[in-house]
CSV table of C-alpha atoms in Angstrom, one decimal:
chain,number,residue,atom,x,y,z
A,1125,UNK,CA,-146.5,18.5,-74.9
A,1126,UNK,CA,-146.7,15.0,-74.6
A,1127,UNK,CA,-148.3,14.4,-77.8
A,1128,UNK,CA,-146.7,16.2,-81.0
A,1129,UNK,CA,-147.8,16.2,-84.7
A,1130,UNK,CA,-145.1,16.2,-86.9
A,1131,UNK,CA,-144.4,15.7,-90.4
A,1132,UNK,CA,-141.1,14.9,-92.2
A,1133,UNK,CA,-138.8,16.2,-95.1
A,1134,UNK,CA,-138.7,12.8,-97.7
A,1135,UNK,CA,-134.8,12.5,-98.0
A,1136,UNK,CA,-134.0,8.9,-99.0
A,1137,UNK,CA,-131.1,8.6,-101.2
A,1138,UNK,CA,-130.5,5.1,-102.1
A,1139,UNK,CA,-128.1,3.6,-105.0
A,1140,UNK,CA,-130.4,1.9,-107.3
A,1141,UNK,CA,-129.4,-0.2,-110.7
A,1142,UNK,CA,-127.1,1.3,-112.5
A,1143,UNK,CA,-125.1,3.1,-110.1
A,1144,UNK,CA,-127.6,5.9,-109.7
A,1145,UNK,CA,-128.0,7.8,-106.3
A,1146,UNK,CA,-131.9,8.8,-106.2
A,1147,UNK,CA,-131.7,11.8,-103.3
A,1148,UNK,CA,-135.1,12.9,-102.5
A,1149,UNK,CA,-133.7,16.0,-101.0
A,1150,UNK,CA,-132.5,16.9,-104.7
A,1151,UNK,CA,-135.6,15.8,-106.4
A,1152,UNK,CA,-138.3,17.3,-104.1
A,1153,UNK,CA,-135.8,20.4,-104.5
A,1154,UNK,CA,-135.9,20.8,-100.3
A,1155,UNK,CA,-132.0,21.1,-100.8
A,1156,UNK,CA,-132.9,24.7,-102.3
A,1157,UNK,CA,-136.4,25.3,-100.5
A,1158,UNK,CA,-135.5,24.7,-97.2
A,1159,UNK,CA,-136.4,27.9,-95.7
A,1160,UNK,CA,-139.8,27.8,-97.7
A,1161,UNK,CA,-140.8,24.6,-96.3
A,1162,UNK,CA,-140.0,25.2,-92.8
A,1163,UNK,CA,-142.4,28.3,-93.6
A,1164,UNK,CA,-144.7,26.1,-94.7
A,1165,UNK,CA,-144.2,23.8,-91.4
A,1166,UNK,CA,-144.6,26.5,-89.1
A,1167,UNK,CA,-147.6,27.5,-91.0
A,1168,UNK,CA,-149.2,24.4,-90.4
A,1169,UNK,CA,-148.8,24.6,-86.9
A,1170,UNK,CA,-146.6,21.7,-86.9
A,1171,UNK,CA,-144.1,21.6,-84.1
A,1172,UNK,CA,-142.0,18.9,-85.1
A,1173,UNK,CA,-140.0,17.4,-88.1
A,1174,UNK,CA,-138.8,14.0,-89.1
A,1175,UNK,CA,-135.4,15.6,-90.5
A,1176,UNK,CA,-133.0,13.3,-92.6
A,1177,UNK,CA,-129.5,14.4,-92.4
A,1178,UNK,CA,-127.5,13.5,-95.6
A,1179,UNK,CA,-124.9,10.9,-94.2
A,1180,UNK,CA,-124.0,10.4,-97.9
A,1181,UNK,CA,-122.7,14.3,-98.4
A,1182,UNK,CA,-121.4,15.3,-94.9
A,1183,UNK,CA,-119.2,11.8,-94.7
A,1184,UNK,CA,-118.1,11.8,-98.4
A,1185,UNK,CA,-114.6,12.6,-97.4
A,1186,UNK,CA,-114.1,10.6,-94.0
A,1187,UNK,CA,-110.9,13.1,-93.5
A,1188,UNK,CA,-112.7,16.5,-93.5
A,1189,UNK,CA,-117.3,16.2,-92.9
A,1190,UNK,CA,-118.8,18.9,-94.6
A,1191,UNK,CA,-121.5,20.5,-92.6
A,1192,UNK,CA,-121.8,23.5,-94.9
A,1193,UNK,CA,-125.7,22.6,-96.2
A,1194,UNK,CA,-126.6,21.0,-92.9
A,1195,UNK,CA,-125.4,23.8,-90.8
A,1196,UNK,CA,-127.7,26.6,-92.7
A,1197,UNK,CA,-131.0,24.2,-93.1
A,1198,UNK,CA,-130.8,23.3,-89.0
A,1199,UNK,CA,-130.2,27.1,-88.2
A,1200,UNK,CA,-133.0,27.8,-90.5
A,1201,UNK,CA,-135.2,25.2,-88.5
A,1202,UNK,CA,-134.1,26.3,-85.4
A,1203,UNK,CA,-135.3,29.9,-86.1
A,1204,UNK,CA,-138.5,29.1,-86.8
A,1205,UNK,CA,-139.0,27.3,-83.3
A,1206,UNK,CA,-139.5,23.7,-85.1
A,1207,UNK,CA,-137.6,20.7,-83.4
A,1208,UNK,CA,-136.1,18.1,-85.6
A,1209,UNK,CA,-136.1,14.6,-85.3
A,1210,UNK,CA,-132.9,14.2,-86.8
A,1211,UNK,CA,-132.9,10.8,-89.0
A,1212,UNK,CA,-129.0,10.0,-89.0
A,1213,UNK,CA,-129.0,6.8,-91.2
A,1214,UNK,CA,-132.2,7.2,-93.7
A,1215,UNK,CA,-131.5,4.3,-96.5
A,1216,UNK,CA,-128.0,5.7,-97.8
A,1217,UNK,CA,-124.7,5.7,-97.1
A,1218,UNK,CA,-121.3,7.6,-98.5
A,1219,UNK,CA,-120.2,6.1,-101.9
A,1220,UNK,CA,-116.8,5.0,-100.7
A,1221,UNK,CA,-118.7,2.3,-99.0
A,1222,UNK,CA,-120.2,-0.6,-100.4
A,1223,UNK,CA,-123.8,-0.8,-99.3
A,1224,UNK,CA,-125.4,-1.3,-96.0
A,1225,UNK,CA,-123.7,-4.4,-95.3
A,1226,UNK,CA,-120.2,-3.1,-95.8
A,1227,UNK,CA,-117.9,-4.0,-92.7
A,1228,UNK,CA,-116.5,-0.4,-92.6
A,1229,UNK,CA,-119.8,0.9,-92.3
A,1230,UNK,CA,-120.5,1.0,-88.7
A,1231,UNK,CA,-117.2,2.7,-88.1
A,1232,UNK,CA,-117.7,5.2,-90.6
A,1233,UNK,CA,-121.5,5.9,-89.4
A,1234,UNK,CA,-120.2,6.4,-85.8
A,1235,UNK,CA,-117.6,8.9,-86.2
A,1236,UNK,CA,-120.1,10.8,-88.3
A,1237,UNK,CA,-122.8,10.1,-85.6
A,1238,UNK,CA,-120.4,11.3,-82.8
A,1239,UNK,CA,-119.4,14.4,-84.9
A,1240,UNK,CA,-123.3,15.6,-85.8
A,1241,UNK,CA,-123.9,15.2,-82.0
A,1242,UNK,CA,-120.9,17.2,-80.8
A,1243,UNK,CA,-122.0,19.9,-83.6
A,1244,UNK,CA,-125.9,20.4,-82.6
A,1245,UNK,CA,-125.9,19.8,-79.1
A,1246,UNK,CA,-129.3,21.5,-78.9
A,1247,UNK,CA,-131.2,18.7,-80.7
A,1248,UNK,CA,-132.5,16.1,-78.3
A,1249,UNK,CA,-134.7,13.7,-80.6
A,1250,UNK,CA,-132.6,11.2,-83.0
A,1251,UNK,CA,-133.8,8.2,-85.1
A,1252,UNK,CA,-130.6,6.7,-85.2
A,1253,UNK,CA,-131.4,4.4,-88.2
A,1254,UNK,CA,-134.4,4.5,-90.3
A,1255,UNK,CA,-136.5,1.6,-90.7
A,1256,UNK,CA,-133.5,-1.3,-89.9
A,1257,UNK,CA,-135.4,-3.6,-91.3
A,1258,UNK,CA,-136.7,-2.2,-94.3
A,1259,UNK,CA,-133.5,-0.6,-95.5
A,1260,UNK,CA,-131.7,-4.4,-94.8
A,1261,UNK,CA,-134.7,-6.2,-96.6
A,1262,UNK,CA,-134.7,-3.4,-99.8
A,1263,UNK,CA,-131.0,-3.4,-99.8
A,1264,UNK,CA,-129.7,-7.0,-99.2
A,1265,UNK,CA,-132.5,-9.4,-99.4
A,1266,UNK,CA,-134.7,-7.9,-102.6
A,1267,UNK,CA,-131.9,-6.5,-104.5
A,1268,UNK,CA,-133.3,-3.1,-105.4
A,1269,UNK,CA,-130.9,-0.7,-103.2
A,1270,UNK,CA,-127.2,-0.2,-102.7
A,1271,UNK,CA,-125.3,-3.2,-102.5
A,1272,UNK,CA,-128.6,-4.8,-104.3
A,1273,UNK,CA,-127.9,-7.9,-102.9
A,1274,UNK,CA,-130.3,-11.1,-102.8
A,1275,UNK,CA,-129.5,-13.5,-100.1
A,1276,UNK,CA,-130.3,-14.2,-96.8
A,1277,UNK,CA,-126.7,-14.2,-95.6
A,1278,UNK,CA,-126.3,-10.3,-97.1
A,1279,UNK,CA,-129.6,-9.2,-95.4
A,1280,UNK,CA,-128.2,-10.6,-91.9
A,1281,UNK,CA,-124.7,-8.8,-92.4
A,1282,UNK,CA,-126.8,-5.6,-93.3
A,1283,UNK,CA,-129.1,-6.1,-89.8
A,1284,UNK,CA,-126.6,-6.7,-87.9
A,1285,UNK,CA,-124.6,-3.3,-89.3
A,1286,UNK,CA,-127.6,-1.2,-88.9
A,1287,UNK,CA,-128.9,-2.6,-85.4
A,1288,UNK,CA,-124.9,-1.8,-84.3
A,1289,UNK,CA,-124.9,1.8,-85.6
A,1290,UNK,CA,-128.2,2.4,-83.6
A,1291,UNK,CA,-127.3,0.8,-80.4
A,1292,UNK,CA,-123.9,2.4,-80.2
A,1293,UNK,CA,-124.9,5.9,-81.7
A,1294,UNK,CA,-127.6,6.1,-78.7
A,1295,UNK,CA,-124.8,5.3,-76.4
A,1296,UNK,CA,-122.8,8.2,-77.5
A,1297,UNK,CA,-125.5,10.1,-78.3
A,1298,UNK,CA,-126.6,9.8,-74.3
A,1299,UNK,CA,-122.8,10.7,-73.3
A,1300,UNK,CA,-123.8,13.9,-74.5
A,1301,UNK,CA,-127.4,14.4,-74.0
A,1302,UNK,CA,-128.8,12.2,-70.8
A,1303,UNK,CA,-132.3,13.3,-71.8
A,1304,UNK,CA,-131.8,12.6,-75.7
A,1305,UNK,CA,-135.2,10.7,-77.1
A,1306,UNK,CA,-134.9,8.3,-79.7
A,1307,UNK,CA,-137.5,7.5,-81.9
A,1308,UNK,CA,-136.6,4.0,-83.4
A,1309,UNK,CA,-138.7,3.4,-86.5
A,1310,UNK,CA,-139.3,0.5,-88.7
A,1311,UNK,CA,-142.5,-0.6,-90.8
A,1312,UNK,CA,-145.6,-1.8,-89.2
A,1313,UNK,CA,-145.8,-4.8,-90.9
A,1314,UNK,CA,-148.4,-7.5,-90.5
A,1315,UNK,CA,-148.4,-11.3,-92.0
A,1316,UNK,CA,-151.4,-13.4,-91.6
A,1317,UNK,CA,-151.6,-17.0,-92.8
A,1318,UNK,CA,-153.5,-16.9,-96.0
A,1319,UNK,CA,-154.6,-20.6,-95.8
A,1320,UNK,CA,-155.8,-22.7,-93.0
A,1321,UNK,CA,-152.4,-25.0,-93.0
A,1322,UNK,CA,-149.5,-25.8,-90.8
A,1323,UNK,CA,-146.9,-24.8,-93.4
A,1324,UNK,CA,-148.9,-21.1,-94.0
A,1325,UNK,CA,-149.0,-20.2,-90.6
A,1326,UNK,CA,-145.1,-21.3,-90.2
A,1327,UNK,CA,-144.6,-18.7,-93.3
A,1328,UNK,CA,-146.6,-16.2,-91.4
A,1329,UNK,CA,-144.9,-16.5,-87.9
A,1330,UNK,CA,-141.3,-16.6,-89.8
A,1331,UNK,CA,-142.2,-13.0,-91.6
A,1332,UNK,CA,-143.2,-11.5,-88.8
A,1333,UNK,CA,-140.4,-12.6,-86.4
A,1334,UNK,CA,-138.0,-11.5,-89.2
A,1335,UNK,CA,-139.5,-8.0,-89.4
A,1336,UNK,CA,-139.3,-7.4,-85.6
A,1337,UNK,CA,-135.5,-7.8,-86.0
A,1338,UNK,CA,-134.8,-4.1,-86.0
A,1339,UNK,CA,-136.5,-3.5,-82.9
A,1340,UNK,CA,-135.4,-6.6,-81.3
A,1341,UNK,CA,-131.6,-6.0,-81.8
A,1342,UNK,CA,-131.6,-2.7,-81.4
A,1343,UNK,CA,-133.8,-2.5,-77.9
A,1344,UNK,CA,-131.7,-5.7,-76.5
A,1345,UNK,CA,-134.9,-8.0,-76.5
A,1346,UNK,CA,-134.1,-11.7,-77.2
A,1347,UNK,CA,-135.4,-13.1,-80.3
A,1348,UNK,CA,-137.4,-16.2,-81.1
A,1349,UNK,CA,-136.0,-19.8,-80.8
A,1350,UNK,CA,-136.7,-19.9,-84.5
A,1351,UNK,CA,-135.5,-16.5,-85.6
A,1352,UNK,CA,-132.4,-17.7,-83.3
A,1353,UNK,CA,-131.7,-20.5,-85.2
A,1354,UNK,CA,-132.0,-18.7,-88.7
A,1355,UNK,CA,-129.9,-16.0,-87.6
A,1356,UNK,CA,-127.1,-18.8,-86.6
A,1357,UNK,CA,-127.4,-20.5,-89.7
A,1358,UNK,CA,-127.3,-17.2,-92.1
A,1359,UNK,CA,-123.6,-16.2,-90.3
A,1360,UNK,CA,-124.7,-14.5,-87.0
A,1361,UNK,CA,-123.4,-16.4,-84.2
A,1362,UNK,CA,-124.5,-17.1,-81.0
A,1363,UNK,CA,-121.9,-14.6,-79.5
A,1364,UNK,CA,-122.9,-12.0,-81.9
A,1365,UNK,CA,-126.5,-12.4,-81.0
A,1366,UNK,CA,-125.4,-12.5,-76.9
A,1367,UNK,CA,-124.0,-8.7,-77.7
A,1368,UNK,CA,-126.9,-7.5,-78.9
A,1369,UNK,CA,-128.9,-8.7,-76.0
A,1370,UNK,CA,-126.1,-7.3,-73.5
A,1371,UNK,CA,-125.9,-3.8,-75.5
A,1372,UNK,CA,-129.4,-3.4,-76.9
A,1373,UNK,CA,-131.3,-0.9,-75.1
A,1374,UNK,CA,-134.8,0.8,-74.6
A,1375,UNK,CA,-134.0,3.5,-72.4
A,1376,UNK,CA,-135.2,6.9,-73.7
A,1377,UNK,CA,-137.0,4.8,-76.6
A,1378,UNK,CA,-140.3,5.4,-78.6
A,1379,UNK,CA,-141.4,2.3,-80.8
A,1380,UNK,CA,-141.9,4.2,-84.0
A,1381,UNK,CA,-144.6,2.4,-86.6
A,1382,UNK,CA,-144.4,3.3,-90.0
A,1383,UNK,CA,-147.9,1.9,-91.4
A,1384,UNK,CA,-149.1,2.3,-95.1
A,1385,UNK,CA,-151.9,0.8,-97.0
A,1386,UNK,CA,-149.3,-1.8,-98.3
A,1387,UNK,CA,-148.1,-3.0,-94.8
A,1388,UNK,CA,-150.7,-6.0,-93.9
A,1389,UNK,CA,-150.2,-9.8,-95.9
A,1390,UNK,CA,-151.7,-12.7,-96.4
A,1391,UNK,CA,-149.0,-15.6,-96.8
A,1392,UNK,CA,-149.5,-18.9,-98.5
A,1393,UNK,CA,-147.6,-22.2,-97.6
A,1394,UNK,CA,-145.2,-21.2,-100.1
A,1395,UNK,CA,-144.4,-17.7,-98.2
A,1396,UNK,CA,-145.5,-15.9,-101.4
A,1397,UNK,CA,-148.0,-13.0,-99.8
A,1398,UNK,CA,-151.1,-11.0,-101.3
A,1399,UNK,CA,-153.2,-8.0,-100.1
A,1400,UNK,CA,-154.7,-8.7,-96.9
A,1401,UNK,CA,-158.0,-7.3,-95.7
A,1402,UNK,CA,-156.5,-4.7,-93.3
A,1403,UNK,CA,-157.1,-5.1,-89.6
A,1404,UNK,CA,-156.0,-1.5,-89.2
A,1405,UNK,CA,-153.4,0.3,-87.3
A,1406,UNK,CA,-154.9,0.3,-84.0
A,1407,UNK,CA,-154.8,-3.5,-84.3
A,1408,UNK,CA,-151.3,-3.9,-85.1
A,1409,UNK,CA,-150.1,-1.2,-82.7
A,1410,UNK,CA,-151.5,-2.9,-79.7
A,1411,UNK,CA,-149.7,-6.3,-80.6
A,1412,UNK,CA,-146.6,-4.3,-81.1
A,1413,UNK,CA,-147.3,-2.6,-77.6
A,1414,UNK,CA,-147.5,-5.8,-76.3
A,1415,UNK,CA,-144.5,-6.8,-77.4
A,1416,UNK,CA,-142.4,-4.3,-76.0
A,1417,UNK,CA,-144.1,-2.5,-73.7
A,1418,UNK,CA,-142.8,0.9,-74.6
A,1419,UNK,CA,-144.3,4.2,-75.9
A,1420,UNK,CA,-145.4,4.4,-79.4
A,1421,UNK,CA,-145.9,6.9,-82.0
A,1422,UNK,CA,-147.4,6.6,-85.6
A,1423,UNK,CA,-144.3,7.6,-87.3
A,1424,UNK,CA,-145.2,7.5,-90.8
A,1425,UNK,CA,-148.1,7.4,-93.1
A,1426,UNK,CA,-149.6,9.1,-96.1
A,1427,UNK,CA,-151.7,8.1,-99.3
A,1428,UNK,CA,-152.7,9.5,-102.6
A,1429,UNK,CA,-154.2,12.8,-102.4
A,1430,UNK,CA,-157.8,11.6,-104.0
A,1431,UNK,CA,-157.7,9.4,-100.5
A,1432,UNK,CA,-155.3,11.2,-98.0
A,1433,UNK,CA,-158.1,13.0,-96.2
A,1434,UNK,CA,-160.2,9.9,-95.5
A,1435,UNK,CA,-156.7,8.2,-94.5
A,1436,UNK,CA,-155.9,10.7,-92.7
A,1437,UNK,CA,-158.8,10.6,-90.9
A,1438,UNK,CA,-158.6,6.7,-90.4
A,1439,UNK,CA,-154.9,6.5,-88.9
A,1440,UNK,CA,-155.4,9.6,-86.7
A,1441,UNK,CA,-158.5,8.2,-85.0
A,1442,UNK,CA,-156.8,4.6,-84.7
A,1443,UNK,CA,-153.9,6.6,-83.2
A,1444,UNK,CA,-156.5,8.8,-80.6
A,1445,UNK,CA,-158.2,5.5,-79.8
A,1446,UNK,CA,-154.9,3.9,-78.6
A,1447,UNK,CA,-154.5,7.1,-76.6
A,1448,UNK,CA,-158.0,7.1,-75.2
A,1449,UNK,CA,-157.6,3.5,-74.0
A,1450,UNK,CA,-154.6,4.6,-72.2
A,1451,UNK,CA,-151.9,3.3,-74.4
A,1452,UNK,CA,-148.7,5.9,-74.1
A,1453,UNK,CA,-149.1,7.2,-77.7
A,1454,UNK,CA,-147.0,10.1,-78.5
A,1455,UNK,CA,-147.4,11.6,-81.7
A,1456,UNK,CA,-148.5,11.3,-85.2
A,1457,UNK,CA,-146.5,12.2,-88.2
A,1458,UNK,CA,-147.8,12.7,-92.0
A,1459,UNK,CA,-144.8,11.6,-94.2
A,1460,UNK,CA,-143.9,13.8,-95.9
A,1461,UNK,CA,-144.5,17.7,-96.2
A,1462,UNK,CA,-144.0,17.2,-100.0
A,1463,UNK,CA,-145.3,15.1,-102.6
A,1464,UNK,CA,-142.3,12.4,-103.6
A,1465,UNK,CA,-140.9,11.1,-106.5
A,1466,UNK,CA,-140.8,7.4,-107.4
A,1467,UNK,CA,-141.8,6.0,-104.4
A,1468,UNK,CA,-144.7,3.9,-106.5
A,1469,UNK,CA,-141.7,1.5,-107.5
A,1470,UNK,CA,-139.9,2.1,-103.9
A,1471,UNK,CA,-137.5,3.9,-106.0
A,1472,UNK,CA,-136.0,1.0,-107.8
A,1473,UNK,CA,-136.7,2.6,-111.1
A,1474,UNK,CA,-135.4,6.2,-112.3
A,1475,UNK,CA,-139.0,7.2,-113.9
A,1476,UNK,CA,-139.3,11.1,-112.1
A,1477,UNK,CA,-142.7,9.9,-111.6
A,1478,UNK,CA,-144.6,12.8,-109.0
A,1479,UNK,CA,-146.4,10.8,-106.2
A,1480,UNK,CA,-149.0,13.1,-104.7
A,1481,UNK,CA,-148.5,12.2,-101.2
A,1482,UNK,CA,-147.8,15.4,-99.3
A,1483,UNK,CA,-149.2,17.8,-97.4
A,1484,UNK,CA,-147.9,20.0,-100.2
A,1485,UNK,CA,-147.5,19.4,-103.8
A,1486,UNK,CA,-144.2,20.2,-105.6
A,1487,UNK,CA,-145.4,23.8,-105.9
A,1488,UNK,CA,-145.6,24.4,-102.1
A,1489,UNK,CA,-149.6,24.5,-102.9
A,1490,UNK,CA,-151.4,23.1,-99.6
A,1491,UNK,CA,-153.7,20.0,-100.7
A,1492,UNK,CA,-157.1,19.3,-98.9
A,1493,UNK,CA,-155.3,16.8,-96.5
A,1494,UNK,CA,-152.6,19.7,-95.6
A,1495,UNK,CA,-155.6,21.8,-94.6
A,1496,UNK,CA,-157.3,18.9,-92.6
A,1497,UNK,CA,-153.8,18.7,-90.8
A,1498,UNK,CA,-153.2,22.0,-89.9
A,1499,UNK,CA,-156.7,21.6,-87.7
A,1500,UNK,CA,-155.2,18.4,-85.6
A,1501,UNK,CA,-151.9,20.1,-85.3
A,1502,UNK,CA,-153.0,23.6,-84.1
A,1503,UNK,CA,-155.6,21.6,-81.9
A,1504,UNK,CA,-152.9,19.5,-80.4
A,1505,UNK,CA,-150.5,22.3,-79.5
A,1506,UNK,CA,-153.9,23.6,-77.5
A,1507,UNK,CA,-153.7,20.3,-75.9
A,1508,UNK,CA,-156.9,18.8,-77.7
A,1509,UNK,CA,-156.1,15.5,-79.3
A,1510,UNK,CA,-159.6,14.1,-80.5
A,1511,UNK,CA,-161.0,12.0,-83.1
A,1512,UNK,CA,-161.5,13.8,-86.3
A,1513,UNK,CA,-164.7,14.2,-87.8
A,1514,UNK,CA,-165.6,13.1,-91.6
A,1515,UNK,CA,-168.8,14.6,-92.9
A,1516,UNK,CA,-171.4,12.0,-94.8
A,1517,UNK,CA,-172.3,12.8,-98.0
A,1518,UNK,CA,-175.7,14.0,-98.1
A,1519,UNK,CA,-178.4,11.6,-100.1
A,1520,UNK,CA,-179.1,12.9,-103.1
C-alpha cells in the first residue's frame, strides 16, 4: 500500500508545574481499554496507528525494564492486523531523569530503544522521537513541560539530546531491521513577516529556521549560517554541529508534518506572533518537500467536533492534491482515535477538560468525523485516494 490512512493513540505524558505527570494513556482510559480501542480502529478500516510506547513506564527502573503492559497491548494490536508506527519518545521521560535536556537522557533512551527493537522484531515502522522541536520548545524554552526551563541555552541542550536520540536510535534499529521505515515528525510551522520591515522579515526567517532544527539535525542537513552562529552562541559547539551533519541520516525516512489550525503565524519586528490568514497545509508541505526532497506524510491533524468534518475535507483534499501533483505523499493521520484531555492549554494546566478532537468520544461512540474517516480509509485500502466531497447546504 503506497498511501496509508492512520490514526493515533494520544500518549503524551509530560511533567507539568507542581511535578504532576499528565499521562494521556491514563486520562483517555486507553491503558485499560486498549483492546476495545483496537477493535474500533479495525472497524474503521484503518490499517496503521501511531502508537506511543511509554518510555517513562518501561524504563522507570534502569536495571529491569517493565514490558508488562506493552507486551499485552502490542500483542492485541498485532492480533487485529493493525501495523504500529512506534513512537519511542513522545514528550515524556522517566522520573529519574531531569527533563529532556538531562545529560543522562540519550544513554537511557538508547538502552530502552535497543531493548524495544530486540523485543519486538516484527515492528518495522518507527518514530524514534516525536516532534523534537516542539518537545524542546515546550520543555526548555517556554517552560511548560518536563524541566520547565525558559532559555535559549536550555532549548539547545534539549534539541541536541533529542536529535542525538533520533539519529542513534535509527542506527541501532537499522542494524536489526535493514528495511525499517522512520516517520520523522514535527510541527508544520509557518512564520511570515506581519509588517513590511527588515526586522519583521529577519524575525520570521529566524523562527522558520529554528523550527526546522529537529529535521535538519536528525536528517544530517546543514543548518543556515544564521542558525549555525546562533547555536554556537547558545552552547552547541562547531564540532557538535559537524557531528550532526556527519551522522544524521535520511535513509528510510518520511518527513511527517503535524498540521493544526494554529501552526501559521504573523511575526512583528519584536518577534511577537499573531494569527495569520492560513496559506494551508498544501502550501507549507510544498516548501518542506523543496527543502528536503523526501517522502511526506500528513502525520497529525484534528479539530473540534463542530468543525472536524470540514477540517478533514480541507486537509485531506490538500494532501490528495499534493499526491496528484506528483509529490511523494505516503499517508494521512487523524490524531487521535479518542478525544483528548487539556490540550486546549497544551496540557500545562491540569483542568481535566475533555477536548472533542477524536474520531470517537470518551465513551467510544463515533463522532461524525469518524464516519467520514472510515469512508476514506476503506477507499484507500482499495487503492482509491481521491478528494473528499462535501455537500453544499441548499438555499432556503
